[in-house]
Amino acid sequence: MTFDRVPSHNRGVAPGHPWWRQAVVYQVYLRSFADGNGDGTGDIAGIRSRLPYLRSLGVDAIWINPWYVSPMNDGGYDVADYRAIDPQFGTMDEAIGLIEDAKRVGLQVLLDLVPNHTSSEHPWFKEALVSAPGSAARARYHFRPGRGPKGSRPPTNWAGMFGGSTWTRVADGEWYLHLFDQTQPDLNWSSPAVIAEHEDVIRFWLEKGAAGFRVDVANGLVKDPEYPDIGAEGVPVPYSDLDLLHDIVRDWRKVVDEYEAILVAEAWVESWDRLANYLRPDEYHQAFEFDFMQAPWDAEIMKGIIDAALIGSSGVGSAPTWVLSNHDIVRQVTRYALPQDVDARAWLLKGDRSLLDPGLGLRRARAAALLMLGLPGSAYLYQGEELGLPEVHDLPFEVLEDPTWVRSRHTRKGRDGCRVPLPWAASGSSFGFGRDGSWLPQPAEWSSLSVEAQDGVTGSTLELYREAIGLRSRYLVGTAEFGWVAAEGEVLVFDRGEVTVVVNFGADPVPLPHGEILITSIPADDGLLPSDGAAWLRPS
Ligand code: NOJ
């Protein structure tokens, strides 16, 4: 397969518009993207070998999930050394080589900053464990005495994100906080050492050419120093979205500004009123629009979310950052294939499989792509969505690696199903992912979803994404104004400059406005856009 025939569309934007403001960014889940050394796990060599593919998609940048030294208890979000590459992914030379190669073909490289917690294998935590209560080494984390007789009860009633308690007791009787797995102790951001260390880590990677960072758990850095119980009357969640965290971000912003780099927030907050705070001019450049990602396939709900995002972001002089999936959520092809009131995450474990309509899911996912890529702002694609990959919902329990599975005591299946390695070729033991097998098994049906099977095939999902990104760059990037034309019943119609975007969420076909059709997610004969389809056109 060669991709040279497909032009790159990432040619920057109109003057006065920084590249990231309307960028399409491709998320590379490193373990599952491409395996260069044939050990079954994706690596840096794999990404380098697939740069022509990324270029052929026309994206502006890639975001690479954590590649730092890690025991991999949470897929690399448990960092033992922030300044070194985990050997399973390659070497520092290869990392620098990738950043340089990517730049040469017009792709920026964003890295993942994991400031909320370290791994329990990090030297700081090891030092904390052998240091006394009250020591400077413990002050970098949240060590607390327990409650009750002999301090045998955890300091608070907070529940962990993956299930279980957020506290683990150490030999001398103190407890340490971990919002996630017990191998991911939370750092204490009131410690000057923690602040200084992260500033240094940021500079370290910017000096190596990174274009910025996606910031993990951006809403969770600061904890209420009183450690109140959750649910106590009048007390907001004591570990999420506390105002003090914005001071930390402002300091980071000064550093990244020196390098013209960007910060992207993974912030799970209640409303746009709160998310907008992260996008103030001296804070993050982008913050993922997670309401859009989690919305059911419903015109009215989508419109409400789009309006809230456009209004909320423009109020602080920013723009929305759209996303339909990532490595933490059930893939959209599967979400949209279920009745929209079914909780896809819960369904993974023991939901009724007969509820699934894969054809419907793919149809909606393709329409959703044209909706997202038609909106103002930036968009993040999660690897494999351009192939229309579904969630692998039937992974056997024994292969699951997500700590959620164990910590939830087998009540939540976790996120492995959206992390299955990409199929590059239509045949072979791992569909061209690597030489011999992959760390999670790929379904046999992925042969027909492989890059090889879709490349150059008119109407394939891969070609739909390529074409849409190209058209976006041609018509929508720059100054194309947004305006609703109609949002009645189950159809959304909006203008972006000279282009009109139509999305039909309803059951019946709808007539398209007259004009030149640029792209459709589904064949639209006789000027009719079928159910669950989308189109871009230039009205005449
Ligand atoms: C969000 C990341 O996306 C997720 O994969 C991880 O498990 C948690 N943060 C903890 O770092």
PDB file of N, CA, C and O in Angstrom, residues 472-496:
ATOM      1  N   ARG A 472     -13.075  19.919   4.082  1.00  0.00           N
ATOM      2  CA  ARG A 472     -13.070  20.833   5.230  1.00  0.00           C
ATOM      3  C   ARG A 472     -11.938  21.845   5.078  1.00  0.00           C
ATOM      4  O   ARG A 472     -12.120  23.042   5.282  1.00  0.00           O
ATOM      5  N   SER A 473     -10.775  21.317   4.704  1.00  0.00           N
ATOM      6  CA  SER A 473      -9.629  22.202   4.556  1.00  0.00           C
ATOM      7  C   SER A 473      -9.870  23.213   3.423  1.00  0.00           C
ATOM      8  O   SER A 473      -9.493  24.381   3.515  1.00  0.00           O
ATOM      9  N   ARG A 474     -10.554  22.758   2.402  1.00  0.00           N
ATOM     10  CA  ARG A 474     -10.777  23.636   1.249  1.00  0.00           C
ATOM     11  C   ARG A 474     -11.848  24.687   1.520  1.00  0.00           C
ATOM     12  O   ARG A 474     -11.703  25.857   1.159  1.00  0.00           O
ATOM     13  N   TYR A 475     -12.945  24.276   2.156  1.00  0.00           N
ATOM     14  CA  TYR A 475     -14.088  25.187   2.260  1.00  0.00           C
ATOM     15  C   TYR A 475     -14.355  25.740   3.655  1.00  0.00           C
ATOM     16  O   TYR A 475     -14.971  26.785   3.802  1.00  0.00           O
ATOM     17  N   LEU A 476     -13.978  24.970   4.688  1.00  0.00           N
ATOM     18  CA  LEU A 476     -14.454  25.346   6.026  1.00  0.00           C
ATOM     19  C   LEU A 476     -13.389  25.981   6.906  1.00  0.00           C
ATOM     20  O   LEU A 476     -13.701  26.710   7.839  1.00  0.00           O
ATOM     21  N   VAL A 477     -12.138  25.661   6.636  1.00  0.00           N
ATOM     22  CA  VAL A 477     -11.088  26.193   7.487  1.00  0.00           C
ATOM     23  C   VAL A 477     -10.820  27.631   7.077  1.00  0.00           C
ATOM     24  O   VAL A 477     -10.787  27.953   5.898  1.00  0.00           O
ATOM     25  N   GLY A 478     -10.649  28.477   8.061  1.00  0.00           N
ATOM     26  CA  GLY A 478     -10.440  29.891   7.760  1.00  0.00           C
ATOM     27  C   GLY A 478     -11.559  30.687   8.385  1.00  0.00           C
ATOM     28  O   GLY A 478     -11.745  30.646   9.587  1.00  0.00           O
ATOM     29  N   THR A 479     -12.359  31.292   7.557  1.00  0.00           N
ATOM     30  CA  THR A 479     -13.315  32.234   8.121  1.00  0.00           C
ATOM     31  C   THR A 479     -14.771  31.837   7.909  1.00  0.00           C
ATOM     32  O   THR A 479     -15.660  32.643   8.128  1.00  0.00           O
ATOM     33  N   ALA A 480     -15.020  30.589   7.486  1.00  0.00           N
ATOM     34  CA  ALA A 480     -16.406  30.188   7.189  1.00  0.00           C
ATOM     35  C   ALA A 480     -17.307  30.366   8.412  1.00  0.00           C
ATOM     36  O   ALA A 480     -17.145  29.680   9.424  1.00  0.00           O
ATOM     37  N   GLU A 481     -18.250  31.278   8.296  1.00  0.00           N
ATOM     38  CA  GLU A 481     -19.150  31.584   9.419  1.00  0.00           C
ATOM     39  C   GLU A 481     -20.143  30.464   9.650  1.00  0.00           C
ATOM     40  O   GLU A 481     -20.609  29.828   8.708  1.00  0.00           O
ATOM     41  N   PHE A 482     -20.512  30.270  10.920  1.00  0.00           N
ATOM     42  CA  PHE A 482     -21.521  29.272  11.269  1.00  0.00           C
ATOM     43  C   PHE A 482     -22.881  29.943  11.435  1.00  0.00           C
ATOM     44  O   PHE A 482     -22.984  31.023  12.007  1.00  0.00           O
ATOM     45  N   GLY A 483     -23.941  29.299  10.958  1.00  0.00           N
ATOM     46  CA  GLY A 483     -25.301  29.795  11.233  1.00  0.00           C
ATOM     47  C   GLY A 483     -26.320  28.690  11.008  1.00  0.00           C
ATOM     48  O   GLY A 483     -26.253  27.962  10.017  1.00  0.00           O
ATOM     49  N   TRP A 484     -27.257  28.536  11.933  1.00  0.00           N
ATOM     50  CA  TRP A 484     -28.313  27.538  11.740  1.00  0.00           C
ATOM     51  C   TRP A 484     -29.207  27.984  10.594  1.00  0.00           C
ATOM     52  O   TRP A 484     -29.581  29.155  10.508  1.00  0.00           O
ATOM     53  N   VAL A 485     -29.556  27.050   9.745  1.00  0.00           N
ATOM     54  CA  VAL A 485     -30.543  27.329   8.705  1.00  0.00           C
ATOM     55  C   VAL A 485     -31.879  26.768   9.171  1.00  0.00           C
ATOM     56  O   VAL A 485     -32.919  27.409   9.064  1.00  0.00           O
ATOM     57  N   ALA A 486     -31.847  25.587   9.690  1.00  0.00           N
ATOM     58  CA  ALA A 486     -33.066  24.969  10.194  1.00  0.00           C
ATOM     59  C   ALA A 486     -32.687  23.936  11.226  1.00  0.00           C
ATOM     60  O   ALA A 486     -31.659  23.287  11.117  1.00  0.00           O
ATOM     61  N   ALA A 487     -33.479  23.836  12.203  1.00  0.00           N
ATOM     62  CA  ALA A 487     -33.275  22.795  13.200  1.00  0.00           C
ATOM     63  C   ALA A 487     -34.653  22.422  13.682  1.00  0.00           C
ATOM     64  O   ALA A 487     -35.073  22.779  14.768  1.00  0.00           O
ATOM     65  N   GLU A 488     -35.362  21.758  12.798  1.00  0.00           N
ATOM     66  CA  GLU A 488     -36.734  21.388  13.134  1.00  0.00           C
ATOM     67  C   GLU A 488     -36.860  19.887  13.115  1.00  0.00           C
ATOM     68  O   GLU A 488     -36.257  19.221  12.270  1.00  0.00           O
ATOM     69  N   GLY A 489     -37.686  19.396  14.004  1.00  0.00           N
ATOM     70  CA  GLY A 489     -37.906  17.954  14.027  1.00  0.00           C
ATOM     71  C   GLY A 489     -36.582  17.246  14.141  1.00  0.00           C
ATOM     72  O   GLY A 489     -35.754  17.565  15.000  1.00  0.00           O
ATOM     73  N   GLU A 490     -36.352  16.326  13.207  1.00  0.00           N
ATOM     74  CA  GLU A 490     -35.177  15.482  13.373  1.00  0.00           C
ATOM     75  C   GLU A 490     -34.085  15.775  12.346  1.00  0.00           C
ATOM     76  O   GLU A 490     -33.289  14.894  12.022  1.00  0.00           O
ATOM     77  N   VAL A 491     -34.081  16.999  11.855  1.00  0.00           N
ATOM     78  CA  VAL A 491     -33.062  17.371  10.872  1.00  0.00           C
ATOM     79  C   VAL A 491     -32.330  18.623  11.357  1.00  0.00           C
ATOM     80  O   VAL A 491     -32.956  19.583  11.807  1.00  0.00           O
ATOM     81  N   LEU A 492     -31.007  18.584  11.275  1.00  0.00           N
ATOM     82  CA  LEU A 492     -30.216  19.778  11.570  1.00  0.00           C
ATOM     83  C   LEU A 492     -29.597  20.277  10.268  1.00  0.00           C
ATOM     84  O   LEU A 492     -29.032  19.490   9.505  1.00  0.00           O
ATOM     85  N   VAL A 493     -29.716  21.575  10.028  1.00  0.00           N
ATOM     86  CA  VAL A 493     -29.125  22.176   8.836  1.00  0.00           C
ATOM     87  C   VAL A 493     -28.384  23.433   9.264  1.00  0.00           C
ATOM     88  O   VAL A 493     -28.960  24.281   9.954  1.00  0.00           O
ATOM     89  N   PHE A 494     -27.103  23.534   8.894  1.00  0.00           N
ATOM     90  CA  PHE A 494     -26.397  24.784   9.186  1.00  0.00           C
ATOM     91  C   PHE A 494     -25.465  25.141   8.047  1.00  0.00           C
ATOM     92  O   PHE A 494     -25.063  24.297   7.250  1.00  0.00           O
ATOM     93  N   ASP A 495     -25.178  26.424   7.986  1.00  0.00           N
ATOM     94  CA  ASP A 495     -24.243  26.925   6.990  1.00  0.00           C
ATOM     95  C   ASP A 495     -22.876  27.083   7.613  1.00  0.00           C
ATOM     96  O   ASP A 495     -22.746  27.485   8.775  1.00  0.00           O
ATOM     97  N   ARG A 496     -21.854  26.780   6.810  1.00  0.00           N
ATOM     98  CA  ARG A 496     -20.481  27.161   7.139  1.00  0.00           C
ATOM     99  C   ARG A 496     -19.976  27.912   5.921  1.00  0.00           C
ATOM    100  O   ARG A 496     -19.549  27.286   4.955  1.00  0.00           O
TER     101      ARG A 496
END
